[in-house]
Amino acid sequence: MLTLLKLLKDGRFHSGEALGAALGVSRSAVWKQLQHLEAELNLPIHKVRGRGYQLATPLVLLSADEIARHVPVPTWTVHISDSIDSTNAEALRLIEAGRTAPFLVLSEQQTAGRGRRGRKWVSPFAQNVYYSLVLRIDGGMRQLEGLSLVVGLAVMQALRDVGVRNAGLKWPNDVLVGQKKIAGILLELIGDPADVCHVVLGIGINVNMQKADEVDQQWTSMQLETGNAVDRNYLVARLGVQLQAYLDRHRLSGFSAIQGEWEQSHLWQGRPVSLIAGVNQIDGVVLGIDGQGALRLSVDGVEKVYSGGELSLRLRDDS
C-alpha cells in the first residue's frame, strides 16, 4: 500500500493500468489499495475517468538524504518508519537492543502517540513531525537539569526559523502560538541517572495538519499560522541544528546559563495561573523559573517553587 502511495506522491494523475504495471498487480487490486489508503491514512484521492488517480495534495515524505542536504554537517543517524506505535517507544526498544546513541527516530505516522500525563498525541500520516532523539548521559545529573525546557527553546527557535515568528513557551514543555499548542515535548529516561542512562527527547510538532477532531485542547499548526505548507525535511534539519547548539550550551554551562533566555520567551511570565497537581490546585502569579528549571510562583505574596512531571499549568479565568 505504501509503495502505491509513493507512486502517487507527486500529486499527478496516474492511470490504473500504469499503477498496476508498476506494482505487478491487477487494476482491481490497485483499486482496493486505493480504498485502503483513503480509509486508513485519511488521504483524499481524486478519481477521474480517462485520467486515473491523483492525490488531492502532493506528499513530500521524510527522507534521511533530504534532511542531510539541509545540514552542513550531519549530526545523528536517522531511522525513519512509515508507521509505528510511537517514536519514543521505538527509541526505547532500540536502546534495549543495544543501538549506540546518539540516534534519531522519525515516523510518518504514530498509531499510539503519547503526550505528557498519558494523553494521546494525534498523529496523522505525513502531516506532522514525530521525532525522538536518543542521548547517552554519563554520570551527570546536572546534564538533566532543566533539559525539557532546553529542548523547548530549541523547538521554538526551529519554528521561528521556518516562519512561525510568534511561537513562545509554556512551562514546563509546550510550545504555543497565543494560547494554542503547536508542539509538545515528552522526555523519558532509561538506566541509572546517577551513573549511565539514556534519555529520549520526544518532540511532536503540528506542521501541515489542518483539522483534527480528536484533539481535546486548543491547537494550531505551522501551515495554519503561515498560510503555507512546510517542508518537513527542512524543519527536521533546522530542529537538529538548534538542538545541537542548545544541548552543547547546556552541557558546557548548565541550565542556569540558559534560564534568562527561557524566561524571556515564556508567554505566561507575570500572569495569574493555576497549577494543577492531581486533585489539588494552587493559584499564584508566575515569577519565572529557578536554576534547575522548576517553576517559581508567588502564592499569597510568598515565593514557592514547584517541579515534577505530573504538574499542569493553566491560565486563571481572571487573567
Coordinates of C-alpha atoms in Angstrom, one line a residue:
M1 CA 0.0 0.0 0.0
L2 CA 2.8 2.4 0.9
T3 CA 4.6 1.6 -2.4
L4 CA 1.4 2.7 -4.2
L5 CA 1.4 5.9 -2.1
K6 CA 5.0 6.7 -3.2
L7 CA 3.9 6.3 -6.8
L8 CA 1.1 8.9 -6.2
K9 CA 3.0 11.3 -4.0
D10 CA 3.8 13.7 -6.9
G11 CA 0.2 14.8 -7.0
R12 CA -0.2 14.0 -10.7
F13 CA -2.7 11.7 -12.4
H14 CA -1.7 8.1 -12.8
S15 CA -3.8 5.5 -14.7
G16 CA -4.9 2.4 -13.0
E17 CA -3.1 0.4 -15.8
A18 CA 0.2 2.2 -15.2
L19 CA -0.1 1.7 -11.4
G20 CA -0.9 -1.9 -11.8
A21 CA 2.1 -2.5 -14.1
A22 CA 4.4 -0.7 -11.7
L23 CA 3.2 -2.8 -8.8
G24 CA 2.8 -6.1 -10.7
V25 CA -0.9 -6.4 -9.7
S26 CA -4.3 -6.1 -11.4
R27 CA -6.3 -2.9 -11.8
S28 CA -8.8 -4.2 -9.3
A29 CA -6.1 -4.8 -6.8
V30 CA -4.9 -1.2 -7.3
W31 CA -8.5 -0.1 -6.6
K32 CA -8.6 -2.0 -3.3
Q33 CA -5.2 -0.5 -2.2
L34 CA -6.5 3.0 -3.1
Q35 CA -9.6 2.4 -0.9
H36 CA -7.3 1.3 2.0
L37 CA -5.1 4.4 1.5
E38 CA -8.2 6.7 1.8
A39 CA -9.6 4.8 4.8
E40 CA -6.5 4.0 6.8
L41 CA -4.4 7.1 6.1
N42 CA -7.2 9.6 5.6
L43 CA -5.7 10.7 2.3
P44 CA -8.3 12.1 -0.2
I45 CA -7.7 10.7 -3.8
H46 CA -9.3 12.1 -6.9
K47 CA -10.6 9.6 -9.4
V48 CA -11.3 10.8 -12.9
R49 CA -12.5 8.6 -15.7
G50 CA -10.0 8.6 -18.6
R51 CA -7.2 10.2 -16.5
G52 CA -6.8 7.9 -13.5
Y53 CA -6.0 8.6 -9.8
Q54 CA -4.4 11.7 -8.1
L55 CA -3.7 12.6 -4.5
A56 CA -5.7 15.7 -3.6
T57 CA -2.5 17.2 -2.2
P58 CA 1.1 16.2 -3.2
L59 CA 3.1 14.5 -0.5
V60 CA 6.7 15.1 0.5
L61 CA 7.8 12.1 2.6
L62 CA 10.6 12.2 5.1
S63 CA 14.0 11.3 3.8
A64 CA 17.3 11.0 5.5
D65 CA 19.1 12.2 2.4
E66 CA 16.9 15.3 2.1
I67 CA 17.3 16.1 5.8
A68 CA 21.1 15.8 5.4
R69 CA 21.1 18.0 2.4
H70 CA 19.9 20.9 4.6
V71 CA 22.5 20.3 7.3
P72 CA 26.2 21.4 6.8
V73 CA 27.5 18.5 9.0
P74 CA 25.2 15.5 9.6
T75 CA 24.6 15.1 13.3
W76 CA 22.8 11.9 14.1
T77 CA 22.0 8.5 12.5
V78 CA 18.3 8.7 11.3
H79 CA 15.8 5.9 11.4
I80 CA 12.6 6.6 9.5
S81 CA 9.4 4.4 9.8
D82 CA 6.3 4.6 7.7
S83 CA 4.1 3.8 10.8
I84 CA 4.9 2.8 14.3
D85 CA 3.2 2.9 17.7
S86 CA 5.3 5.9 18.8
T87 CA 8.8 7.2 18.1
N88 CA 9.6 7.3 21.8
A89 CA 8.6 3.6 22.2
E90 CA 10.7 2.6 19.2
A91 CA 13.6 4.6 20.6
L92 CA 13.4 2.7 23.9
R93 CA 13.3 -0.6 22.0
L94 CA 16.4 0.3 20.1
I95 CA 18.2 1.3 23.3
E96 CA 17.3 -2.1 24.8
A97 CA 18.5 -3.8 21.6
G98 CA 21.9 -2.2 22.1
R99 CA 21.8 0.6 19.4
T100 CA 24.6 3.1 20.0
A101 CA 23.4 6.7 20.9
P102 CA 23.0 9.3 19.7
F103 CA 20.4 8.4 17.1
L104 CA 17.1 9.9 15.8
V105 CA 13.8 8.1 15.3
L106 CA 11.2 9.6 12.9
S107 CA 7.9 8.3 11.6
E108 CA 5.3 9.4 9.1
Q109 CA 2.6 8.2 11.4
Q110 CA 2.1 7.1 15.0
T111 CA -0.7 4.7 16.0
A112 CA -0.2 5.3 19.7
G113 CA 1.4 8.7 20.1
R114 CA 1.8 9.8 23.7
G115 CA 1.9 13.2 25.3
R116 CA 2.5 14.2 28.9
R117 CA 0.3 12.7 31.7
G118 CA -0.7 9.8 29.4
R119 CA -2.5 12.0 26.9
K120 CA -2.9 10.8 23.3
W121 CA -0.9 12.7 20.7
V122 CA -2.9 12.8 17.4
S123 CA -0.5 11.6 14.7
P124 CA -2.0 11.7 11.1
F125 CA 0.1 10.3 8.2
A126 CA 2.8 12.5 6.6
Q127 CA 1.4 15.8 8.0
N128 CA 3.4 16.5 11.2
V129 CA 6.8 15.7 12.7
Y130 CA 7.1 12.8 15.3
Y131 CA 10.7 13.0 16.5
S132 CA 12.7 11.1 19.2
L133 CA 16.3 11.9 19.8
V134 CA 18.3 9.4 22.0
L135 CA 21.2 10.7 24.0
R136 CA 23.6 8.8 26.4
I137 CA 24.2 10.6 29.7
D138 CA 27.3 9.6 31.6
G139 CA 27.2 10.2 35.3
G140 CA 25.9 13.7 35.3
M141 CA 22.6 14.6 37.0
R142 CA 23.5 18.2 36.2
Q143 CA 23.0 17.3 32.5
L144 CA 19.4 16.5 33.2
E145 CA 18.6 19.8 35.0
G146 CA 16.0 21.8 33.0
L147 CA 16.6 19.6 30.0
S148 CA 12.9 19.6 28.8
L149 CA 13.0 23.4 28.9
V150 CA 16.2 23.5 26.9
V151 CA 14.5 21.2 24.3
G152 CA 11.5 23.6 24.3
L153 CA 13.8 26.5 23.4
A154 CA 15.3 24.6 20.5
V155 CA 11.9 23.7 19.2
M156 CA 10.7 27.3 19.5
Q157 CA 13.7 28.6 17.6
A158 CA 13.3 26.0 14.9
L159 CA 9.7 27.0 14.4
R160 CA 10.7 30.7 14.2
D161 CA 13.4 29.7 11.6
V162 CA 10.7 28.2 9.4
G163 CA 8.3 31.1 9.7
V164 CA 6.3 30.9 12.9
R165 CA 7.6 34.1 14.3
N166 CA 5.3 34.4 17.3
A167 CA 6.0 30.9 18.8
G168 CA 6.6 31.0 22.5
L169 CA 6.9 28.7 25.5
K170 CA 4.7 27.5 28.3
W171 CA 6.1 25.8 31.4
P172 CA 7.2 23.0 31.5
N173 CA 7.4 21.8 27.9
D174 CA 4.8 23.1 25.5
V175 CA 5.3 25.5 22.6
L176 CA 2.3 27.8 21.9
V177 CA 1.2 30.4 19.5
G178 CA -1.0 32.7 21.6
Q179 CA -3.0 30.1 23.7
K180 CA -2.9 27.4 21.0
K181 CA -0.5 24.5 21.3
I182 CA 1.7 23.9 18.3
A183 CA 4.3 21.5 19.7
G184 CA 4.9 19.3 22.8
I185 CA 7.8 17.6 24.4
L186 CA 8.0 14.3 26.3
L187 CA 11.3 13.2 27.9
E188 CA 11.8 9.6 29.0
L189 CA 14.8 8.1 30.9
I190 CA 16.1 4.6 30.9
G191 CA 19.0 3.5 33.2
D192 CA 20.6 5.0 36.3
P193 CA 20.6 8.8 36.2
A194 CA 23.4 8.9 38.8
D195 CA 25.6 6.7 36.6
V196 CA 24.9 5.9 33.0
C197 CA 21.5 6.4 31.4
H198 CA 19.8 7.2 28.1
V199 CA 17.3 10.0 27.7
V200 CA 14.8 10.1 24.9
L201 CA 13.8 13.6 23.8
G202 CA 10.4 13.1 22.3
I203 CA 9.0 16.0 20.2
G204 CA 5.7 16.3 18.4
I205 CA 5.2 19.3 16.1
N206 CA 1.9 20.1 14.3
V207 CA 3.2 21.0 10.8
N208 CA 0.7 20.7 8.0
M209 CA -2.3 19.4 9.9
Q210 CA -5.4 21.5 9.2
K211 CA -8.1 19.6 11.1
A212 CA -8.2 17.1 14.0
D213 CA -11.5 16.4 15.7
E214 CA -9.8 14.2 18.3
V215 CA -7.7 16.9 19.9
D216 CA -9.2 18.0 23.3
Q217 CA -7.4 21.3 23.6
Q218 CA -6.8 24.5 21.6
W219 CA -4.2 23.8 18.9
T220 CA -2.7 25.2 15.7
S221 CA -0.2 24.1 13.1
M222 CA 2.7 25.7 11.2
Q223 CA 0.6 25.7 8.0
L224 CA -2.4 27.3 9.7
E225 CA -0.1 30.0 11.1
T226 CA 1.9 30.8 8.0
G227 CA -0.6 30.0 5.3
N228 CA 1.9 27.8 3.5
A229 CA 2.8 24.1 3.5
V230 CA 6.0 23.4 5.3
D231 CA 8.8 21.2 4.1
R232 CA 9.1 18.7 7.0
N233 CA 12.6 17.6 5.9
Y234 CA 13.9 21.2 6.2
L235 CA 12.1 21.6 9.6
V236 CA 13.8 18.4 10.9
A237 CA 17.1 19.7 9.7
R238 CA 16.6 23.1 11.4
L239 CA 15.5 21.4 14.6
G240 CA 18.6 19.2 14.6
V241 CA 20.8 22.3 14.3
Q242 CA 19.0 24.2 17.1
L243 CA 19.0 21.1 19.4
Q244 CA 22.7 20.6 18.9
A245 CA 23.5 24.2 19.7
Y246 CA 21.3 24.3 22.8
L247 CA 22.4 20.9 24.1
D248 CA 26.1 21.9 23.7
R249 CA 25.4 25.1 25.7
H250 CA 23.6 23.1 28.4
R251 CA 26.3 20.5 28.7
L252 CA 29.1 23.1 29.0
S253 CA 27.4 25.7 31.2
G254 CA 24.4 24.1 32.8
F255 CA 20.8 25.2 32.7
S256 CA 21.4 28.4 34.7
A257 CA 23.2 29.9 31.7
I258 CA 20.0 29.5 29.6
Q259 CA 17.5 30.4 32.3
G260 CA 17.1 34.0 31.4
E261 CA 16.6 33.3 27.7
W262 CA 13.9 30.8 28.6
E263 CA 12.1 33.3 30.8
Q264 CA 12.1 35.9 28.1
S265 CA 10.3 33.5 25.8
H266 CA 7.8 32.3 28.5
L267 CA 4.3 33.5 27.3
W268 CA 2.9 33.3 30.8
Q269 CA 5.6 35.3 32.6
G270 CA 3.9 37.5 35.2
R271 CA 0.5 36.0 34.6
P272 CA -2.0 34.7 37.2
V273 CA -2.2 30.9 36.8
S274 CA -3.5 27.7 38.5
L275 CA -1.1 24.9 39.0
I276 CA -2.8 21.5 39.0
A277 CA -1.3 18.7 40.9
G278 CA -3.6 15.7 41.0
V279 CA -6.8 16.9 42.8
N280 CA -5.0 19.9 44.2
Q281 CA -5.0 23.4 42.7
I282 CA -2.5 26.2 43.6
D283 CA -3.3 29.7 42.5
G284 CA -0.4 32.2 42.0
V285 CA 1.4 34.5 39.7
V286 CA 4.3 33.3 37.6
L287 CA 7.6 34.8 38.7
G288 CA 9.8 32.6 36.5
I289 CA 11.9 29.5 36.9
D290 CA 14.9 28.6 39.0
G291 CA 18.4 27.3 38.0
Q292 CA 17.1 23.8 37.7
G293 CA 14.0 24.7 35.6
A294 CA 11.4 24.5 38.4
L295 CA 8.5 26.9 38.4
R296 CA 8.6 29.9 40.7
L297 CA 5.2 31.1 41.8
S298 CA 4.0 34.0 44.1
V299 CA 1.4 32.3 46.2
D300 CA -0.4 34.8 48.6
G301 CA 2.7 37.0 48.4
V302 CA 5.1 34.2 49.2
E303 CA 7.5 32.7 46.6
K304 CA 7.2 29.0 46.2
V305 CA 9.0 26.6 43.8
Y306 CA 7.3 23.6 42.1
S307 CA 8.7 20.8 39.8
G308 CA 7.5 17.4 38.7
G309 CA 6.2 15.5 35.7
E310 CA 2.6 15.4 36.8
L311 CA 2.0 19.1 37.1
S312 CA -0.2 21.1 34.7
L313 CA -0.2 24.9 34.4
R314 CA -3.3 26.8 33.3
L315 CA -4.1 30.5 32.9
R316 CA -6.6 31.7 35.5
D317 CA -10.0 32.8 34.3
D318 CA -9.4 36.3 35.8
S319 CA -6.2 36.8 33.8

